[in-house]
Coordinates of C-alpha atoms in Angstrom, one line a residue:
X1126 CA 201.1 184.6 186.9
X1127 CA 197.4 184.1 187.8
X1128 CA 196.1 181.3 185.6
X1129 CA 193.1 182.0 183.4
X1130 CA 190.2 180.0 183.7
X1131 CA 187.3 179.2 181.5
X1132 CA 184.8 180.2 184.3
X1133 CA 184.4 183.2 185.4
X1134 CA 186.4 184.3 188.7
X1135 CA 185.9 188.0 190.2
X1136 CA 189.8 188.7 190.4
X1137 CA 189.0 189.2 194.1
X1138 CA 188.4 186.4 194.5
X1139 CA 190.1 184.1 197.3
X1140 CA 189.4 181.0 195.3
X1141 CA 191.1 181.5 192.5
X1142 CA 192.1 178.6 190.2
X1143 CA 196.0 179.0 191.7
X1144 CA 194.2 177.9 195.2
X1145 CA 191.8 175.1 194.4
X1146 CA 191.3 174.7 198.1
X1147 CA 189.4 171.5 199.7
X1148 CA 186.2 171.1 202.1
X1149 CA 183.0 169.1 203.0
X1150 CA 179.8 171.1 201.9
X1151 CA 175.9 169.8 202.3
X1152 CA 173.7 171.4 199.2
X1153 CA 170.7 172.8 201.1
X1154 CA 168.4 170.9 199.2
X1155 CA 170.1 167.7 201.1
X1156 CA 172.1 168.3 203.9
X1157 CA 172.4 165.7 205.6
X1158 CA 174.6 164.5 203.0
X1159 CA 177.9 165.8 203.8
X1160 CA 180.3 165.6 200.2
X1161 CA 184.4 166.3 199.8
X1162 CA 184.4 169.3 197.5
X1163 CA 186.9 172.3 196.6
X1164 CA 186.1 175.8 196.0
X1165 CA 187.2 177.9 192.8
X1166 CA 185.2 181.5 192.6
X1167 CA 181.7 181.5 193.5
X1168 CA 181.3 177.9 193.5
X1169 CA 181.9 173.9 195.4
X1170 CA 183.0 171.8 193.0
X1171 CA 181.6 168.1 193.6
X1172 CA 184.7 165.9 193.7
X1173 CA 182.5 162.5 193.9
X1174 CA 180.3 163.9 190.6
X1175 CA 183.5 164.5 188.9
X1176 CA 184.5 161.0 189.7
X1177 CA 180.8 159.7 188.8
X1178 CA 181.1 161.4 185.4
X1179 CA 185.2 160.5 184.6
X1180 CA 186.4 163.6 184.9
X1181 CA 189.4 162.6 186.6
X1182 CA 190.5 159.5 184.2
X1183 CA 193.1 161.2 182.8
X1184 CA 194.5 161.4 186.6
X1185 CA 196.2 158.0 186.6
X1186 CA 197.6 158.8 190.2
X1187 CA 194.4 159.6 191.7
X1188 CA 192.7 156.5 189.9
X1189 CA 193.2 154.0 192.9
X1190 CA 192.7 156.2 195.6
X1191 CA 188.4 157.6 194.6
X1192 CA 186.6 156.4 197.1
X1193 CA 188.7 158.8 199.4
X1194 CA 186.6 161.5 197.8
X1195 CA 183.1 159.9 197.8
X1196 CA 183.8 159.9 202.0
X1197 CA 182.0 162.7 204.5
X1198 CA 185.6 164.3 205.4
X1199 CA 189.0 164.9 203.9
X1200 CA 190.6 162.2 206.6
X1201 CA 191.4 159.5 204.2
X1202 CA 192.3 162.1 201.2
X1203 CA 195.1 163.9 203.3
X1204 CA 196.8 160.8 204.5
X1205 CA 197.3 160.0 200.7
X1206 CA 200.6 162.6 201.4
X1207 CA 201.8 165.5 200.4
X1208 CA 203.1 164.6 196.3
X1209 CA 199.6 163.2 195.8
X1210 CA 197.5 166.4 196.9
X1211 CA 200.0 168.5 194.7
X1212 CA 199.2 166.5 191.8
X1213 CA 196.4 166.4 192.2
X1214 CA 195.5 169.9 192.6
X1215 CA 197.3 170.3 189.9
X1216 CA 195.4 168.5 187.8
X1217 CA 192.3 169.8 188.6
X1218 CA 193.6 173.1 187.7
X1219 CA 194.2 172.1 184.5
X1220 CA 190.9 171.0 183.8
X1221 CA 189.6 174.6 184.8
X1222 CA 192.7 176.2 183.0
X1223 CA 191.2 178.6 179.9
X1224 CA 193.7 176.7 177.7
X1225 CA 192.6 173.7 179.3
X1226 CA 194.2 170.2 177.6
X1227 CA 191.2 168.0 178.7
X1228 CA 188.5 170.1 177.5
X1229 CA 185.9 167.5 177.1
X1230 CA 186.4 166.3 180.6
X1231 CA 184.6 169.0 182.1
X1232 CA 185.2 172.4 180.3
X1233 CA 182.6 170.5 177.4
X1234 CA 180.9 168.7 179.3
X1235 CA 178.0 171.1 180.3
X1236 CA 175.7 167.5 181.8
X1237 CA 178.4 166.5 184.3
X1238 CA 179.4 170.5 185.3
X1239 CA 175.2 170.9 186.0
X1240 CA 175.7 167.4 188.1
X1241 CA 179.3 168.9 189.9
X1242 CA 179.0 172.7 190.6
X1243 CA 176.9 175.0 193.1
X1244 CA 176.6 178.3 193.9
X1245 CA 178.5 177.9 197.7
X1246 CA 176.2 180.8 198.9
X1247 CA 173.6 177.5 198.3
X1248 CA 175.6 175.3 200.4
X1249 CA 176.0 174.4 204.2
X1250 CA 180.5 174.4 205.4
X1251 CA 181.2 171.4 207.9
X1252 CA 184.3 170.9 209.6
X1253 CA 185.9 169.3 206.9
X1254 CA 187.9 166.2 208.7
X1255 CA 187.9 164.2 211.6
X1256 CA 189.4 166.0 214.3
X1257 CA 191.1 163.2 217.1
X1258 CA 193.1 166.1 219.1
X1259 CA 193.5 169.6 219.0
X1260 CA 195.9 171.5 220.5
X1261 CA 196.9 176.1 220.7
X1262 CA 199.8 176.9 220.8
X1263 CA 201.3 180.8 221.8
X1264 CA 203.6 181.2 218.9
X1265 CA 202.5 185.1 218.3
X1266 CA 205.4 186.8 220.5
X1267 CA 203.8 190.6 219.8
X1268 CA 201.1 189.1 221.5
X1269 CA 202.5 187.1 224.5
X1270 CA 204.7 189.9 225.4
X1271 CA 201.5 192.1 225.1
X1272 CA 199.6 190.4 227.5
X1273 CA 202.4 189.5 229.9
X1274 CA 202.8 193.3 229.6
X1275 CA 199.1 193.7 230.9
X1276 CA 199.4 190.8 233.8
X1277 CA 202.9 190.8 235.1
X1278 CA 204.9 194.3 233.8
X1279 CA 207.0 195.2 230.6
X1280 CA 210.2 193.4 232.9
X1281 CA 208.4 190.1 233.4
X1282 CA 206.7 189.8 230.3
X1283 CA 208.1 186.6 228.2
X1284 CA 208.2 184.1 230.6
X1285 CA 211.5 182.8 230.6
X1286 CA 210.6 179.3 228.8
X1287 CA 209.3 182.0 225.6
X1288 CA 212.4 182.0 223.2
X1289 CA 213.4 178.7 223.3
X1290 CA 210.6 176.3 222.9
X1291 CA 206.5 176.8 221.6
X1292 CA 204.3 176.9 224.8
X1293 CA 201.0 174.9 224.0
X1294 CA 198.1 173.9 225.4
X1295 CA 195.6 170.6 224.6
X1296 CA 192.8 172.1 223.3
X1297 CA 189.2 170.6 223.4
X1298 CA 188.0 169.1 219.0
X1299 CA 184.3 168.7 220.1
X1300 CA 183.9 172.5 220.6
X1301 CA 185.6 173.0 216.8
X1302 CA 183.1 174.6 214.5
X1303 CA 182.6 175.6 211.0
X1304 CA 182.3 179.6 210.1
X1305 CA 178.8 180.9 210.7
X1306 CA 177.9 178.8 213.3
X1307 CA 176.2 181.2 216.1
X1308 CA 178.8 181.3 219.5
X1309 CA 176.5 181.0 222.9
X1310 CA 178.1 183.3 224.9
X1311 CA 180.0 181.0 228.0
X1312 CA 179.1 181.1 231.4
X1313 CA 181.6 180.1 234.5
X1314 CA 183.0 180.9 237.6
X1315 CA 184.1 185.0 237.5
X1316 CA 185.8 187.1 240.6
X1317 CA 183.6 190.1 240.6
X1318 CA 186.3 192.4 241.1
X1319 CA 190.2 192.2 242.5
X1320 CA 188.9 192.3 246.0
X1321 CA 186.4 190.1 246.7
X1322 CA 187.1 186.9 248.4
X1323 CA 184.9 184.9 246.2
X1324 CA 183.9 184.3 243.0
X1325 CA 180.4 184.1 241.7
X1326 CA 179.1 182.7 238.6
X1327 CA 178.1 184.7 235.5
X1328 CA 177.5 184.5 232.2
X1329 CA 180.7 186.1 230.9
X1330 CA 181.6 189.5 230.5
X1331 CA 184.8 189.7 228.8
X1332 CA 184.1 187.8 225.6
X1333 CA 187.1 188.2 223.4
X1334 CA 187.8 186.5 219.6
X1335 CA 191.3 186.0 219.1
X1336 CA 193.0 186.2 215.4
X1337 CA 194.7 182.5 214.8
X1338 CA 195.8 180.0 211.6
X1339 CA 195.9 176.6 212.1
X1340 CA 197.0 174.0 210.4
X1341 CA 195.7 170.1 209.6
X1342 CA 197.8 167.5 209.9
X1343 CA 198.3 164.5 206.9
X1344 CA 200.4 161.8 208.9
X1345 CA 201.2 160.5 211.8
X1346 CA 204.1 159.2 213.7
X1347 CA 203.0 156.0 214.6
X1348 CA 201.8 154.2 217.4
X1349 CA 204.9 154.9 219.3
X1350 CA 205.0 158.4 219.0
X1351 CA 208.7 158.4 217.3
X1352 CA 209.3 162.3 217.6
X1353 CA 209.0 163.9 213.9
X1354 CA 212.9 165.5 213.0
X1355 CA 212.7 169.1 211.4
X1356 CA 213.4 168.5 208.3
X1357 CA 210.3 166.4 208.0
X1358 CA 208.0 167.8 209.6
X1359 CA 206.5 170.1 206.6
X1360 CA 205.3 166.9 205.0
X1361 CA 203.3 166.2 207.7
X1362 CA 201.2 169.4 207.4
X1363 CA 198.0 168.5 205.2
X1364 CA 197.0 172.6 204.9
X1365 CA 195.7 175.2 206.6
X1366 CA 192.6 177.4 207.5
X1367 CA 192.0 180.6 209.9
X1368 CA 190.9 180.0 213.7
X1369 CA 189.1 182.4 216.0
X1370 CA 189.6 180.6 219.3
X1371 CA 186.9 182.7 221.2
X1372 CA 187.9 183.2 225.1
X1373 CA 186.2 184.4 228.0
X1374 CA 188.9 186.2 229.7
X1375 CA 187.1 187.1 233.0
X1376 CA 186.4 183.2 233.7
X1377 CA 190.6 182.9 232.5
X1378 CA 191.5 185.2 235.5
X1379 CA 190.6 183.0 237.8
X1380 CA 190.6 179.5 236.5
X1381 CA 194.0 179.3 234.5
X1382 CA 196.5 178.8 237.8
X1383 CA 198.2 176.7 238.1
X1384 CA 196.9 174.4 235.4
X1385 CA 196.0 177.1 232.7
X1386 CA 192.8 177.3 230.3
X1387 CA 189.8 175.3 230.9
X1388 CA 186.3 176.5 230.7
X1389 CA 187.6 180.1 229.0
X1390 CA 188.6 177.8 226.1
X1391 CA 186.5 174.7 225.0
X1392 CA 183.0 176.4 224.1
X1393 CA 183.8 177.1 220.8
X1394 CA 186.8 177.5 218.3
X1395 CA 185.9 178.6 215.1
X1396 CA 188.0 178.0 211.5
X1397 CA 187.5 178.8 208.4
X1398 CA 185.5 175.8 205.8
X1399 CA 188.0 175.4 203.6
X1400 CA 191.6 174.0 203.9
X1401 CA 194.1 175.8 201.6
X1402 CA 196.4 172.8 200.6
X1403 CA 200.6 173.8 202.0
X1404 CA 201.7 173.4 198.3
X1405 CA 199.0 176.3 197.6
X1406 CA 200.8 178.2 199.5
X1407 CA 204.7 177.7 198.9
X1408 CA 205.3 181.0 196.4
X1409 CA 204.5 182.4 199.9
X1410 CA 206.6 181.1 202.4
X1411 CA 208.9 183.7 203.6
X1412 CA 211.0 184.7 207.0
X1413 CA 209.7 185.2 210.3
X1414 CA 208.8 189.2 211.1
X1415 CA 210.0 189.0 214.2
X1416 CA 213.4 189.1 215.1
X1417 CA 214.9 186.3 218.0
X1418 CA 217.5 187.3 220.3
X1419 CA 220.6 186.0 219.7
X1420 CA 221.8 184.3 223.4
X1421 CA 218.2 182.4 223.0
X1422 CA 219.1 180.2 219.9
X1423 CA 217.4 177.3 220.1
X1424 CA 218.0 174.0 220.6
X1425 CA 219.1 171.6 217.4
X1426 CA 215.9 169.5 217.3
X1427 CA 213.8 173.0 216.4
X1428 CA 216.2 174.6 214.5
X1429 CA 214.9 175.2 210.7
X1430 CA 218.8 176.6 209.9
X1431 CA 216.6 179.5 208.5
X1432 CA 214.7 177.9 206.2
X1433 CA 211.3 180.2 204.7
X1434 CA 208.7 178.0 206.9
X1435 CA 206.8 181.0 208.1
X1436 CA 203.7 182.7 205.2
X1437 CA 203.0 186.2 203.9
X1438 CA 199.7 186.0 204.7
X1439 CA 197.7 189.8 205.5
X1440 CA 194.8 188.9 207.3
X1441 CA 192.3 191.3 209.0
X1442 CA 189.4 190.8 211.2
X1443 CA 186.0 193.3 210.9
X1444 CA 183.2 193.3 213.9
X1445 CA 179.5 194.0 212.3
X1446 CA 177.5 194.8 214.9
X1447 CA 174.0 196.1 215.7
X1448 CA 173.4 199.8 216.0
X1449 CA 170.3 201.9 217.4
X1450 CA 169.5 205.0 215.4
X1451 CA 167.7 207.5 216.9
X1452 CA 164.4 207.1 214.2
X1453 CA 164.3 203.4 216.1
X1454 CA 165.5 201.7 213.5
X1455 CA 168.0 198.8 213.9
X1456 CA 170.7 198.9 211.1
X1457 CA 174.4 197.0 210.9
X1458 CA 177.3 198.9 211.1
X1459 CA 181.0 197.5 209.8
X1460 CA 184.3 198.2 211.6
X1461 CA 187.5 196.8 210.1
X1462 CA 189.8 196.2 213.6
X1463 CA 192.8 194.4 212.9
X1464 CA 195.2 194.3 209.5
X1465 CA 198.3 192.7 210.4
X1466 CA 200.0 189.4 208.7
X1467 CA 200.7 186.0 209.3
X1468 CA 204.6 186.2 209.6
X1469 CA 204.2 187.8 212.6
X1470 CA 204.3 184.0 214.8
X1471 CA 208.0 183.2 216.5
X1472 CA 207.4 179.8 215.9
X1473 CA 207.0 178.1 212.7
X1474 CA 204.3 175.0 212.5
X1475 CA 206.9 172.4 211.6
X1476 CA 208.6 173.6 214.8
X1477 CA 205.0 173.6 216.6
X1478 CA 204.7 170.0 215.4
X1479 CA 208.0 168.8 216.2
X1480 CA 207.8 170.4 219.7
X1481 CA 204.8 168.1 220.4
X1482 CA 206.4 165.1 219.2
X1483 CA 210.0 165.7 221.2
X1484 CA 208.0 163.7 224.1
X1485 CA 206.5 160.8 222.6
X1486 CA 203.3 162.4 222.0
X1487 CA 200.8 160.5 218.9
X1488 CA 199.8 162.8 216.7
X1489 CA 197.7 161.5 214.0
X1490 CA 195.5 162.0 210.4
X1491 CA 193.1 165.1 210.9
X1492 CA 194.8 166.5 214.2
X1493 CA 194.6 170.2 214.2
X1494 CA 197.4 172.8 215.4
X1495 CA 196.7 176.0 216.6
X1496 CA 199.3 178.8 216.2
X1497 CA 197.6 181.8 219.3
X1498 CA 196.9 184.8 218.8
X1499 CA 198.7 186.9 215.7
X1500 CA 200.0 190.1 216.5
X1501 CA 202.0 193.1 214.9
X1502 CA 203.5 195.8 216.7
X1503 CA 201.6 198.7 216.0
X1504 CA 197.4 199.4 217.6
X1505 CA 196.0 198.2 214.5
X1506 CA 197.7 195.2 214.4
X1507 CA 196.3 193.2 217.4
X1508 CA 194.6 190.0 217.6
X1509 CA 192.1 190.4 220.5
X1510 CA 190.5 193.3 222.3
X1511 CA 192.5 192.6 225.3
X1512 CA 195.4 193.9 223.7
X1513 CA 193.1 197.0 222.0
X1514 CA 191.3 197.5 225.2
X1515 CA 194.0 197.2 227.6
X1516 CA 192.1 194.7 229.1
X1517 CA 189.1 196.5 228.9
X1518 CA 190.3 200.1 230.6
X1519 CA 190.3 202.1 227.1
X1520 CA 187.4 201.1 224.7
X1521 CA 187.6 200.9 220.9
X1522 CA 186.2 203.4 218.6
X1523 CA 183.8 202.2 215.8
X1524 CA 183.5 203.6 212.3
X1525 CA 180.0 204.3 212.6
X1526 CA 177.6 208.0 212.9
X1527 CA 176.3 206.8 216.3
X1528 CA 179.8 207.0 218.4
X1529 CA 179.3 203.1 219.2
X1530 CA 182.7 201.9 221.5
X1531 CA 183.9 197.9 222.8
X1532 CA 185.6 197.0 225.2
X1533 CA 185.1 193.0 224.9
X1534 CA 182.3 191.9 222.6
X1535 CA 178.4 192.5 223.1
X1536 CA 175.6 189.5 222.6
X1537 CA 174.8 190.2 218.5
X1538 CA 178.2 190.7 217.6
X1539 CA 179.8 188.9 214.7
X1540 CA 183.3 188.7 213.5
X1541 CA 184.6 187.9 210.9
X1542 CA 188.6 186.9 209.8
X1543 CA 189.6 187.5 206.5
X1544 CA 193.4 186.2 205.1
X1545 CA 194.5 186.0 201.5
X1546 CA 197.8 185.5 200.0
X1547 CA 198.7 186.7 196.8
X1548 CA 198.0 189.1 194.0
X1549 CA 194.6 190.2 191.7
X1550 CA 193.1 187.1 190.2
X1551 CA 195.6 184.7 192.2
X1552 CA 194.7 184.6 195.0
X1553 CA 195.2 182.3 197.9
X1554 CA 192.5 182.7 200.1
X1555 CA 190.8 181.0 203.3
X1556 CA 187.6 183.0 203.4
X1557 CA 185.2 184.3 206.2
X1558 CA 186.0 182.9 210.0
X1559 CA 182.8 184.1 210.8
X1560 CA 180.8 183.8 214.2
X1561 CA 178.3 185.9 216.1
X1562 CA 177.7 185.8 219.8
X1563 CA 174.1 184.8 220.8
X1564 CA 173.0 185.3 224.4
X1565 CA 173.7 183.0 227.5
X1566 CA 171.8 180.2 228.4

């Protein structure tokens, strides 16, 4: 049941008071001043101002840790652990409820509200945590099967290891971008034709998007890299964002043998700006919609014993792109190209984390784990243009009056990913994960 608020919140907003995701913003009037905030409806609420104004005085658990809310990143707050995250999020929800038990703390304190509340549209978003390391997995089995079929045929689509462990590669943390940052078309070595004897240096001609989710960690595993057990893995996850793992498919095809992606992946990865806390998504846990073959039982260290650790989160991708009319005017059109669900993953984030540490890898607060591309099993639920267009062989028809098509992304195209669980008035959402393609250097 939705929680009513004294704030006027649109019932379709991804940021109901049942959500209250955390991020880092700066107001347009002072862009250099980064502050921790939460998103509620159309507002960003500065937590430092709530500290200074005494609005948190009735939450005793946060009192020893108020300095965490004055930092320019969420790492210190995340390190306090999930029990305190939950306590503090519920206290903020109580402050915002129509029947708030603390009316004088915020609702009736107009001076404080004027200092703490900003329209999100007037704020710049920043990467919310200091990311030491970023790992991207390949946990979407439908995507893995589709791509494997494209390049190896249906009989050899999945490699023998796929059903036994979450495959991943180490990405480039310095390339993580917040939603809204332009994405520069990358250049690199490309084989111009399958029969070519040598590569050329060129801007990518097969720039693609990948619909993913990602998890930020709030707890490490010590300087000795102690393996994390499947029973404790969920306690290490701070929260979730949407992620677009931009990919240059032509650069990737030439470079990935034998060690995997390199320049085809390291130029940019976009994340949505607000971290939805793991506890906010607890009511939306579910089983994976993909079935594991009986003969591919997991080894005990990865076995969650049928616990529902996936999430029922509808996800969509729309393409916003320029069109040129016969009259010569430049307009923009929009086509939704994907509708899918986060539950299509084969491996859960706890399983990804457990496997990441099984060999002794040290994890730290702020580390980011990507899911890999999330695709469903129908034509309208695919998470990449590589799949939608059969690697460029079958153009995707777009919904506009001039008959636009795409095989891969063109300069001026803007990819917008969205996702929200729940129902009207109580949505648990992420906001946009957005990036526009600009020409190569």
